[in-house]
Coordinates of C-alpha atoms in Angstrom, one line a residue:
M72 CA 12.0 13.0 33.4
P73 CA 13.1 12.6 29.7
V74 CA 13.0 15.8 27.6
A75 CA 11.6 15.6 24.1
N76 CA 12.6 17.5 21.0
D77 CA 9.8 19.7 19.9
G78 CA 9.6 18.2 16.4
P79 CA 7.9 20.0 13.5
L80 CA 6.2 22.9 15.4
M81 CA 3.1 24.4 13.8
N82 CA 3.2 28.1 13.0
S83 CA 1.1 31.0 14.3
D84 CA -1.2 30.9 17.2
L85 CA -1.5 27.1 17.5
G86 CA 2.2 26.7 17.8
D87 CA 2.4 29.4 20.5
K88 CA -0.5 27.8 22.4
L89 CA 1.2 24.4 22.4
V90 CA 4.5 25.9 23.7
E91 CA 2.5 27.5 26.4
L92 CA 0.7 24.3 27.4
K93 CA 4.0 22.4 27.4
S94 CA 5.6 24.9 29.7
L95 CA 2.7 24.8 32.1
A96 CA 2.7 21.0 32.2
L97 CA 6.5 20.9 32.8
K98 CA 6.2 23.5 35.6
I99 CA 3.5 21.3 37.4
L100 CA 5.7 18.2 37.0
E101 CA 8.7 19.9 38.5
T102 CA 6.8 20.1 41.9
D103 CA 4.5 17.1 41.4
P104 CA 6.2 14.5 39.2
K105 CA 3.3 12.0 39.6
N106 CA 0.6 14.4 38.5
S107 CA -1.2 12.2 36.0
D108 CA -3.2 15.1 34.5
A109 CA 0.0 17.0 33.8
L110 CA 1.6 13.9 32.3
N111 CA -1.4 13.3 30.1
G112 CA -1.6 17.0 29.1
L113 CA 2.1 17.0 28.2
G114 CA 1.5 13.7 26.2
L115 CA -1.2 15.4 24.2
V116 CA 1.0 18.3 23.4
S117 CA 3.8 15.9 22.4
M118 CA 1.4 14.1 20.0
Q119 CA 0.6 17.4 18.4
L120 CA 4.3 18.1 18.0
E121 CA 4.7 14.5 16.5
A122 CA 7.1 13.5 19.3
F123 CA 5.3 10.2 19.5
D124 CA 7.9 8.2 21.4
Y125 CA 7.9 10.8 24.1
A126 CA 4.1 10.9 24.1
V127 CA 4.0 7.1 24.6
S128 CA 6.3 7.4 27.7
L129 CA 4.2 10.1 29.2
F130 CA 0.8 8.3 28.6
Q131 CA 2.4 5.1 29.9
E132 CA 3.4 6.8 33.1
A133 CA 0.0 8.5 33.5
H134 CA -1.7 5.1 32.9
N135 CA 0.5 3.4 35.5
I136 CA -0.4 6.0 38.1
A137 CA -4.2 5.9 37.3
P138 CA -4.9 2.7 35.4
K139 CA -8.7 3.1 35.6
R140 CA -8.7 6.5 33.8
E141 CA -10.0 5.6 30.4
E142 CA -8.7 8.7 28.7
Y143 CA -5.2 7.8 29.7
T144 CA -5.6 4.3 28.3
D145 CA -7.1 5.6 25.1
N146 CA -4.3 8.2 24.6
L147 CA -1.7 5.6 25.3
I148 CA -3.2 3.3 22.6
K149 CA -3.5 6.2 20.2
S150 CA 0.1 7.3 20.7
L151 CA 1.3 3.8 20.2
G152 CA -0.7 3.6 16.9
L153 CA 0.8 6.9 15.7
L154 CA 4.3 5.9 16.7
S155 CA 3.8 2.6 14.8
Q156 CA 2.6 4.6 11.8
S157 CA 5.7 6.8 12.0
M158 CA 7.9 3.8 12.1
C159 CA 6.1 2.3 9.1
D160 CA 6.5 5.6 7.2
A161 CA 10.2 5.4 7.9
E162 CA 10.3 1.7 6.7
R163 CA 11.2 0.5 10.2
L164 CA 8.6 -2.3 10.1
P165 CA 9.9 -4.4 13.0
E166 CA 9.5 -1.5 15.3
A167 CA 6.1 -0.6 13.8
T168 CA 5.0 -4.2 14.6
K169 CA 6.3 -4.0 18.1
F170 CA 4.3 -0.9 19.0
L171 CA 1.1 -2.3 17.7
E172 CA 1.6 -5.5 19.6
Q173 CA 2.2 -3.5 22.7
A174 CA -1.1 -1.6 22.1
L175 CA -3.0 -4.9 21.6
L176 CA -1.7 -6.1 25.0
I177 CA -3.6 -3.2 26.5
K178 CA -6.7 -3.5 24.3
P179 CA -6.9 -7.1 23.0
N180 CA -9.3 -7.9 20.1
D181 CA -9.4 -4.3 19.0
V182 CA -10.3 -4.6 15.3
L183 CA -8.6 -1.5 14.1
L184 CA -5.3 -2.4 15.9
M185 CA -5.5 -6.0 14.6
S186 CA -6.1 -4.7 11.1
R187 CA -3.2 -2.3 11.2
L188 CA -1.0 -5.1 12.6
S189 CA -2.1 -7.4 9.8
L190 CA -1.3 -4.8 7.2
I191 CA 2.2 -4.1 8.6
L192 CA 3.0 -7.9 8.8
G193 CA 2.0 -8.1 5.1
L194 CA 4.3 -5.2 4.3
S195 CA 7.0 -7.2 6.1
N196 CA 6.3 -10.2 3.9
R197 CA 5.0 -12.1 6.9
N198 CA 1.8 -12.9 5.1
E199 CA 0.9 -16.1 7.0
E200 CA 1.0 -14.2 10.3
A201 CA -0.9 -11.3 8.7
L202 CA -3.6 -13.8 7.6
V203 CA -4.0 -15.2 11.1
I204 CA -4.3 -11.7 12.6
S205 CA -6.9 -10.7 10.0
E206 CA -9.0 -13.8 10.6
Q207 CA -9.0 -12.9 14.3
A208 CA -10.1 -9.4 13.5
I209 CA -13.0 -10.8 11.4
S210 CA -14.0 -13.2 14.2
S211 CA -14.0 -10.2 16.6
Q212 CA -16.1 -8.1 14.2
P213 CA -17.5 -10.0 11.2
K214 CA -18.9 -6.9 9.5
S215 CA -15.7 -4.9 9.6
A216 CA -14.7 -3.7 6.2
K217 CA -11.2 -3.0 7.4
A218 CA -10.8 -6.6 8.7
H219 CA -12.0 -8.1 5.4
E220 CA -9.7 -5.7 3.5
V221 CA -6.5 -6.7 5.3
N222 CA -7.6 -10.4 5.1
G223 CA -7.8 -9.9 1.3
L224 CA -4.4 -8.2 1.2
A225 CA -2.8 -11.1 3.2
L226 CA -4.3 -13.6 0.8
L227 CA -3.0 -11.6 -2.1
G228 CA 0.4 -11.6 -0.6
L229 CA 0.2 -15.4 -0.4
D230 CA -0.8 -15.5 -4.1
R231 CA -4.2 -16.9 -3.2
I232 CA -5.9 -14.5 -5.7
D233 CA -9.5 -15.7 -5.9
P234 CA -10.0 -15.9 -2.1
A235 CA -8.4 -12.4 -2.0
I236 CA -10.9 -11.1 -4.4
N237 CA -13.7 -12.6 -2.4
S238 CA -12.5 -11.0 0.8
L239 CA -12.1 -7.6 -0.8
R240 CA -15.5 -7.8 -2.4
T241 CA -16.9 -8.6 1.0
A242 CA -15.2 -5.6 2.4
I243 CA -16.8 -3.4 -0.3
K244 CA -20.2 -4.8 0.6
Y245 CA -19.7 -3.2 4.1
D246 CA -18.1 0.0 2.8
N247 CA -18.8 0.7 -0.9
L248 CA -17.5 4.3 -0.7
S249 CA -13.9 3.4 0.2
A250 CA -11.6 4.4 -2.6
S251 CA -8.7 2.4 -1.2
L252 CA -10.9 -0.7 -1.1
H253 CA -11.7 -0.4 -4.8
S254 CA -8.1 0.2 -5.5
N255 CA -6.9 -2.8 -3.6
L256 CA -9.6 -5.0 -5.4
G257 CA -8.1 -3.7 -8.6
L258 CA -4.7 -4.9 -7.5
A259 CA -6.1 -8.4 -7.0
Y260 CA -7.7 -8.4 -10.4
R261 CA -4.5 -7.2 -11.9
A262 CA -2.6 -10.1 -10.2
K263 CA -5.2 -12.4 -11.7
G264 CA -4.4 -11.0 -15.1
D265 CA -7.9 -9.6 -15.5
L266 CA -6.9 -6.1 -16.6
V267 CA -10.4 -5.1 -17.7
E268 CA -11.8 -5.6 -14.2
A269 CA -8.7 -4.0 -12.6
I270 CA -9.1 -0.9 -14.7
K271 CA -12.8 -0.6 -13.7
C272 CA -11.8 -0.9 -10.0
F273 CA -9.1 1.8 -10.3
E274 CA -11.5 4.1 -12.2
R275 CA -14.1 3.6 -9.5
A276 CA -11.6 4.5 -6.8
I277 CA -10.8 7.7 -8.7
D278 CA -14.5 8.5 -8.9
L279 CA -14.7 8.3 -5.2
D280 CA -11.4 10.2 -4.6
E281 CA -10.1 12.3 -7.4
N282 CA -6.8 12.7 -5.6
H283 CA -6.1 9.0 -5.0
I284 CA -2.6 8.8 -6.3
Q285 CA -2.2 5.0 -5.8
A286 CA -5.3 4.4 -7.9
Y287 CA -3.9 6.6 -10.7
N288 CA -0.5 4.8 -10.4
N289 CA -2.1 1.4 -10.6
L290 CA -4.4 2.5 -13.4
G291 CA -1.4 3.6 -15.3
V292 CA 0.4 0.3 -14.8
S293 CA -2.7 -1.6 -15.9
Y294 CA -3.0 0.5 -19.1
L295 CA 0.7 -0.2 -19.7
E296 CA 0.1 -3.9 -19.3
S297 CA -2.9 -3.6 -21.7
H298 CA -0.5 -2.0 -24.2
K299 CA -2.4 1.3 -24.1
L300 CA 0.6 3.5 -23.6
D301 CA -1.0 6.9 -24.2
R302 CA -3.6 6.2 -21.5
A303 CA -0.9 4.9 -19.2
Q304 CA 1.0 8.1 -19.6
E305 CA -2.1 10.2 -18.8
A306 CA -2.9 8.3 -15.6
L307 CA 0.7 8.4 -14.4
A308 CA 1.1 12.0 -15.2
K309 CA -2.0 12.7 -13.2
A310 CA -0.6 10.9 -10.2
I311 CA 2.6 13.1 -10.5
D312 CA 0.4 16.3 -10.8
I313 CA -1.2 15.4 -7.5
D314 CA 2.1 14.6 -5.8
Y315 CA 5.2 15.5 -7.7
H316 CA 7.4 13.6 -5.3
F317 CA 5.6 10.3 -5.8
A318 CA 8.6 8.4 -7.0
E319 CA 6.8 5.2 -8.0
A320 CA 4.6 7.1 -10.5
H321 CA 7.7 8.7 -12.0
F322 CA 9.4 5.3 -12.3
N323 CA 6.3 3.7 -13.9
L324 CA 6.0 6.6 -16.3
S325 CA 9.6 6.0 -17.2
R326 CA 8.8 2.4 -18.1
T327 CA 5.9 3.5 -20.2
L328 CA 7.9 6.2 -22.1
L329 CA 10.8 3.8 -22.7
M330 CA 8.4 1.2 -23.9
A331 CA 7.1 3.8 -26.3
E332 CA 10.7 4.6 -27.3
K333 CA 10.3 8.2 -26.0
F334 CA 13.8 7.8 -24.6
E335 CA 14.8 11.3 -23.6
A336 CA 11.7 11.8 -21.4
G337 CA 11.9 8.2 -20.2
W338 CA 15.4 8.5 -18.9
E339 CA 14.6 11.7 -17.0
H340 CA 11.8 10.0 -15.1
N341 CA 13.9 7.0 -14.6
E342 CA 16.2 9.0 -12.3
W343 CA 13.4 8.6 -9.7
R344 CA 14.3 4.9 -9.4
W345 CA 16.6 5.8 -6.5
H346 CA 13.6 7.0 -4.4
C347 CA 11.5 3.9 -4.9
P348 CA 11.7 1.6 -1.8
T349 CA 11.6 -1.6 -3.9
F350 CA 14.3 -0.6 -6.3
P351 CA 16.9 -3.4 -6.2
S352 CA 20.1 -1.2 -5.9
T353 CA 21.8 1.0 -3.3
K354 CA 23.0 4.4 -4.4
R355 CA 26.7 4.8 -4.0
N356 CA 27.8 7.8 -2.0
F357 CA 31.0 8.9 -3.7
P358 CA 32.0 12.5 -3.1
Q359 CA 32.3 13.6 -6.8
P360 CA 29.5 15.6 -8.4
I361 CA 27.2 13.8 -10.8
W362 CA 28.0 14.1 -14.5
N363 CA 25.2 16.0 -16.2
G364 CA 26.3 15.6 -19.8
E365 CA 28.9 18.5 -20.0
D366 CA 32.1 18.1 -22.0
I367 CA 34.4 15.6 -20.2
K368 CA 37.2 15.3 -22.8
N369 CA 39.7 16.5 -20.2
K370 CA 38.0 14.9 -17.2
K371 CA 38.1 11.6 -15.4
I372 CA 34.7 9.9 -14.7
L373 CA 33.8 7.3 -12.2
V374 CA 31.0 4.9 -13.3
W375 CA 29.4 2.5 -10.8
S376 CA 27.1 -0.3 -11.8
E377 CA 23.6 -1.0 -10.5
Q378 CA 20.7 -3.5 -10.5
G379 CA 21.3 -7.1 -11.6
I380 CA 24.1 -8.6 -13.6
G381 CA 22.0 -8.6 -16.8
D382 CA 21.4 -4.9 -16.4
E383 CA 25.1 -4.3 -15.9
I384 CA 25.8 -6.1 -19.2
M385 CA 23.1 -4.3 -21.1
F386 CA 23.9 -0.8 -19.9
A387 CA 27.6 -1.5 -20.6
N388 CA 27.0 -1.0 -24.3
T389 CA 27.2 2.8 -23.6
L390 CA 30.7 2.5 -22.3
P391 CA 32.6 2.6 -25.6
E392 CA 31.2 6.1 -26.3
L393 CA 32.0 7.3 -22.8
V394 CA 35.6 6.0 -23.1
G395 CA 36.0 7.8 -26.4
N396 CA 34.6 11.1 -25.1
S397 CA 36.5 11.4 -21.7
A398 CA 40.0 11.6 -20.5
S399 CA 39.7 8.4 -18.5
V400 CA 36.9 6.1 -17.2
L401 CA 36.9 3.9 -14.0
L402 CA 34.1 1.4 -13.7
E403 CA 33.1 -0.2 -10.5
C404 CA 31.0 -3.4 -11.2
S405 CA 30.2 -6.9 -10.0
E406 CA 33.3 -8.9 -9.2
R407 CA 32.3 -11.6 -11.8
L408 CA 32.3 -9.1 -14.6
V409 CA 35.7 -7.5 -13.9
P410 CA 37.8 -9.6 -16.3
I411 CA 35.2 -9.4 -19.0
F412 CA 35.0 -5.7 -18.9
R413 CA 38.7 -5.2 -18.7
R414 CA 39.2 -7.3 -21.8
S415 CA 36.3 -5.7 -23.7
F416 CA 37.0 -2.0 -23.0
E417 CA 40.5 -1.1 -23.8
G418 CA 42.0 1.7 -21.6
M419 CA 39.1 1.6 -19.0
H420 CA 40.0 1.0 -15.4
V421 CA 37.7 -1.7 -13.9
F422 CA 37.4 -2.7 -10.2
S423 CA 34.9 -4.8 -8.3
R424 CA 32.2 -3.3 -6.2
E425 CA 33.2 -3.5 -2.5
D426 CA 32.1 -1.9 0.8
P427 CA 34.0 0.1 1.6
P428 CA 35.1 0.9 -2.0
S429 CA 38.4 -0.2 -3.4
P430 CA 41.3 2.3 -2.6
E431 CA 41.9 2.4 -6.3
I432 CA 38.8 4.4 -6.7
K433 CA 40.0 7.1 -4.4
N434 CA 43.5 7.0 -6.1
F435 CA 41.8 7.4 -9.5
N436 CA 40.8 11.0 -8.4
A437 CA 37.7 11.2 -10.6
D438 CA 36.3 14.6 -11.5
V439 CA 32.7 13.4 -11.8
Q440 CA 30.6 10.3 -11.2
I441 CA 27.5 8.6 -12.7
P442 CA 25.5 5.4 -12.2
L443 CA 25.8 3.1 -15.2
G444 CA 22.1 3.2 -16.1
S445 CA 22.1 7.0 -16.1
I446 CA 24.6 7.2 -19.0
C447 CA 21.7 6.5 -21.3
K448 CA 20.4 10.0 -20.7
F449 CA 23.2 11.3 -22.9
Y450 CA 23.9 8.4 -25.3
R451 CA 20.6 6.6 -25.9
T452 CA 18.0 9.4 -26.5
K453 CA 16.7 8.1 -29.8
S454 CA 16.5 4.7 -31.6
T455 CA 19.3 5.5 -33.9
D456 CA 21.7 6.0 -31.0
F457 CA 21.8 2.2 -30.2
P458 CA 24.6 0.0 -31.5
T459 CA 24.4 -1.7 -34.9
D460 CA 27.6 -3.8 -34.7
H461 CA 26.6 -7.5 -35.0
N462 CA 30.0 -8.5 -33.4
G463 CA 28.8 -7.3 -30.0
Y464 CA 30.7 -5.2 -27.5
L465 CA 31.9 -7.8 -25.0
R466 CA 34.7 -10.3 -25.5
S467 CA 35.0 -13.8 -24.0
N468 CA 38.3 -15.4 -23.1
P469 CA 39.6 -16.7 -26.4
K470 CA 41.5 -19.6 -24.9
L471 CA 38.5 -20.8 -22.9
T472 CA 36.2 -20.3 -25.8
K473 CA 38.4 -22.5 -28.0
E474 CA 38.4 -25.2 -25.3
V475 CA 34.7 -25.2 -25.0
K476 CA 34.2 -25.4 -28.8
S477 CA 36.5 -28.3 -28.9
L478 CA 34.6 -30.1 -26.2
Y479 CA 31.2 -29.4 -27.8
S480 CA 32.4 -30.6 -31.2
S481 CA 32.9 -34.0 -29.7
L482 CA 29.1 -34.2 -29.3
G483 CA 28.9 -34.9 -33.0
P484 CA 27.9 -33.0 -36.2
G485 CA 25.1 -30.4 -36.0
L486 CA 24.6 -26.9 -34.6
K487 CA 25.2 -26.3 -31.0
I488 CA 22.3 -24.5 -29.5
G489 CA 22.1 -23.1 -25.9
V490 CA 18.8 -23.0 -24.1
S491 CA 17.5 -21.3 -21.0
W492 CA 13.8 -21.4 -19.9
R493 CA 13.5 -20.0 -16.5
S494 CA 14.1 -16.7 -14.8
G495 CA 15.3 -16.4 -11.2
N496 CA 13.8 -12.9 -10.7
P497 CA 11.7 -13.1 -7.5
I498 CA 9.3 -10.5 -8.7
V499 CA 8.6 -11.2 -12.4
G500 CA 10.4 -14.5 -12.9
Q501 CA 7.2 -16.5 -12.9
H502 CA 5.8 -14.5 -15.8
R503 CA 9.0 -14.5 -17.9
S504 CA 9.7 -18.3 -17.4
I505 CA 8.3 -20.9 -19.8
P506 CA 7.5 -24.2 -18.2
I507 CA 9.6 -27.1 -19.5
K508 CA 6.5 -29.0 -20.8
F509 CA 6.1 -26.4 -23.6
W510 CA 9.7 -27.1 -24.9
H511 CA 9.2 -30.7 -26.0
E512 CA 8.6 -29.9 -29.7
I513 CA 11.6 -27.6 -29.9
F514 CA 13.9 -30.2 -28.2
S515 CA 12.7 -32.8 -30.7
T516 CA 14.2 -30.8 -33.6
K517 CA 16.8 -32.8 -35.6
G518 CA 20.2 -31.7 -36.8
C519 CA 21.4 -30.0 -33.6
H520 CA 22.6 -30.5 -30.1
F521 CA 21.1 -28.6 -27.2
I522 CA 23.3 -27.2 -24.5
N523 CA 21.9 -26.4 -21.1
L524 CA 22.4 -22.8 -20.1
Q525 CA 19.9 -22.8 -17.3
Y526 CA 21.4 -21.9 -14.0
G527 CA 20.0 -22.8 -10.6
D528 CA 17.9 -25.9 -10.0
Y529 CA 17.7 -27.5 -13.5
K530 CA 18.2 -31.3 -13.0
E531 CA 14.5 -32.2 -12.6
D532 CA 13.7 -30.4 -15.8
L533 CA 16.4 -32.2 -17.7
T534 CA 15.1 -35.5 -16.5
K535 CA 11.5 -34.5 -17.6
I536 CA 12.8 -33.7 -21.1
L537 CA 14.7 -36.9 -21.4
D538 CA 11.6 -38.9 -20.3
A539 CA 9.2 -37.0 -22.6
T540 CA 11.3 -36.8 -25.8
G541 CA 14.3 -39.1 -25.4
V542 CA 16.6 -36.1 -25.9
N543 CA 19.5 -35.6 -23.6
I544 CA 20.2 -31.9 -23.1
F545 CA 23.9 -31.7 -22.6
H546 CA 25.0 -30.1 -19.4
D547 CA 28.6 -28.9 -19.0
N548 CA 29.5 -29.7 -15.3
S549 CA 32.7 -27.6 -15.6
I550 CA 30.7 -24.4 -16.0
N551 CA 28.8 -22.5 -13.2
P552 CA 27.7 -19.0 -14.2
I553 CA 27.3 -18.0 -10.5
I554 CA 31.0 -18.9 -9.8
S555 CA 32.8 -17.9 -13.0
A556 CA 31.5 -15.4 -15.6
E557 CA 34.6 -16.1 -17.6
H558 CA 33.6 -19.7 -18.2
W559 CA 29.9 -18.7 -18.7
F560 CA 30.8 -16.1 -21.4
S561 CA 33.2 -18.6 -23.1
Q562 CA 30.5 -21.3 -23.2
I563 CA 28.0 -18.9 -24.8
A564 CA 30.6 -17.6 -27.3
A565 CA 31.1 -21.2 -28.4
L566 CA 27.5 -21.7 -29.6
D567 CA 25.8 -21.2 -32.9
L568 CA 22.5 -20.0 -31.4
V569 CA 21.0 -19.2 -28.1
I570 CA 17.3 -19.6 -27.4
S571 CA 16.3 -18.1 -24.1
I572 CA 13.6 -16.3 -22.1
D573 CA 14.3 -12.8 -20.8
N574 CA 17.1 -13.4 -18.3
S575 CA 20.8 -12.6 -18.0
T576 CA 21.6 -15.4 -20.4
M577 CA 20.2 -13.5 -23.4
Q578 CA 22.1 -10.4 -22.3
V579 CA 25.4 -12.3 -22.4
S580 CA 24.7 -13.8 -25.8
G581 CA 23.5 -10.5 -27.2
A582 CA 26.5 -8.6 -25.8
L583 CA 28.8 -11.2 -27.4
G584 CA 27.1 -10.9 -30.8
I585 CA 25.9 -14.5 -30.7
P586 CA 22.6 -15.1 -32.7
T587 CA 19.9 -15.1 -30.0
W588 CA 16.2 -15.8 -30.0
T589 CA 14.5 -14.2 -26.9
L590 CA 11.1 -15.5 -26.0
V591 CA 9.1 -12.9 -24.1
S592 CA 5.7 -12.8 -22.4
H593 CA 2.8 -10.7 -23.5
N594 CA 3.9 -8.0 -21.0
P595 CA 7.7 -7.9 -21.4
E596 CA 10.1 -5.4 -19.9
W597 CA 10.3 -1.9 -21.5
R598 CA 13.7 -2.8 -23.1
F599 CA 11.9 -5.0 -25.7
G600 CA 9.6 -2.3 -26.9
L601 CA 5.9 -2.8 -27.7
N602 CA 6.0 -4.6 -31.0
R603 CA 9.6 -4.9 -32.1
L604 CA 10.9 -8.2 -33.4
D605 CA 14.5 -6.9 -33.2
H606 CA 16.2 -5.6 -30.1
L607 CA 17.7 -2.2 -30.0
W608 CA 20.3 -3.1 -27.4
H609 CA 21.6 -6.2 -29.1
P610 CA 21.5 -6.3 -33.0
T611 CA 21.8 -10.1 -33.1
V612 CA 18.7 -10.7 -30.9
R613 CA 15.5 -11.7 -32.5
I614 CA 12.3 -11.4 -30.4
F615 CA 9.5 -14.0 -30.3
R616 CA 6.4 -12.5 -28.6
Q617 CA 3.6 -14.3 -26.7
Q618 CA 0.4 -12.9 -28.2
T619 CA -2.0 -13.8 -25.3
Q620 CA -1.0 -13.8 -21.7
G621 CA -0.4 -17.3 -20.4
E622 CA -0.6 -19.0 -23.8
W623 CA 2.9 -20.4 -24.8
V624 CA 1.9 -23.1 -27.3
P625 CA 1.5 -20.8 -30.4
L626 CA 4.8 -19.1 -29.6
M627 CA 6.7 -22.3 -29.1
R628 CA 5.3 -23.7 -32.4
E629 CA 6.6 -20.5 -34.1
V630 CA 10.0 -21.0 -32.6
T631 CA 10.1 -24.7 -33.6
K632 CA 9.3 -23.8 -37.3
A633 CA 11.9 -21.0 -37.3
L634 CA 14.5 -23.4 -35.8
T635 CA 13.9 -26.0 -38.5
L636 CA 14.4 -23.3 -41.2
F637 CA 17.5 -22.0 -39.4
I638 CA 19.1 -25.4 -39.3
K639 CA 18.2 -26.1 -42.9
S640 CA 19.7 -22.8 -44.0
K641 CA 22.9 -23.3 -42.1
N642 CA 23.3 -26.8 -43.5
E643 CA 22.8 -25.5 -47.1
L644 CA 25.4 -22.8 -46.5
G645 CA 27.8 -25.4 -45.2
S646 CA 27.3 -27.7 -48.2
T647 CA 28.1 -24.9 -50.8

């Protein structure tokens, strides 16, 4: 017979009682291994001790011996559900799914089990399957609030927002006092862009459960997206008061504080990013202690990059100060950026990120380490800490840049303007991107040549522009940003102006000191601030802001007018 670990034992009398019951059951099983009552009793003790996998094996054995004993079957199903939940809590979703499927084989068409399975499939981004299971649950019990709730969540995962709202409202009809239902309905309204209704739902959830941390977190994010930063801070702080270890609330509070340019507090809460399951980076496990801002003039520091390539480029503007204040710096970064950073930061050791790490990192023998984004805690604590040099802090390959300039001069007289209209970010890219149909007026501007800086799938968009305006956006087939950052940087360095949405392109042009116009949605990232028309991180960036969510036409007209004046002023300067 397998022996279980005791798990987190309760204190005092209950713990002693469980130990006593466990000993008694084990004693019986030593002489009578097929005693189903003892197996069941030991399973119950194991559940209390949170040894769920052991409990499942015991209940399964008891069920096999006496399949008609309903309490054995019920306990087996319950233990499978608890084991599934523990796997879900540990983010082991495939195993969580497997145990629920096993429970459903024993008790088919159980609404609660099907609802749980639908929810976990949704968490696994298997939303089509989640929808099918939820529909089966509704068929089994049409008035089940839980079945309609998971149906709404599956629809929301499939971006079918209006049907999701309908399902969640139906669920509330059957259970109006569920705080989680109102909170999930708020998520659906927020996805629709209806922040007024979303806020009402989250506030209703809090009325029903004053300790509903997800409702406070979602309320804070909705206030942030409504540009009500003080209220966002209050809601997120409340979530943290309820559960200090709620990492997502800390991270969202950091976004709010950074948007409000309360940098010192914002960076502190930003350290919780490493505890958020959806954060897109893995923490590096180097042995050196983390640098906490102490004097390092005689110390060597290891810096490792994080997040996307645009974030690496933006946060790199802290590196000149770090190099100046330390004995030596080694940077581990994306392979594509190695030659750029080596050229730009004289005296800094730069190596590509590898698993396992490059031997050069061990040989460097650093005294301390820090992730790249965390340097801001010490060098970007107020708005006056940001760079003011319009020449930028990164350097392109001069030979390649000269070659690109020569090629583009053959296009004829006129300014060379790079354009990028789409973000590849899988989470927020849709909101950052500007559909190509809104660019027609800009591309019809005379006195310039437009250069395609859009990476990924761009050919269909270029054809649409040519058909609609007669303008042929020049695409340089010799340059692929995904393959060679050297050529990408040199291309952008050869331009007179870059017009781009919020993506890595504008980070490159801003870091190079190229005049850049960044077109941002009504709810941009914190790095653009709430109302700024300049950009703290890159002095040569000018921000154009969408005034109403989803309405791009007024912004694009503003950009077209500005472009006409920009070309006119450059031509006048050239003629004097």
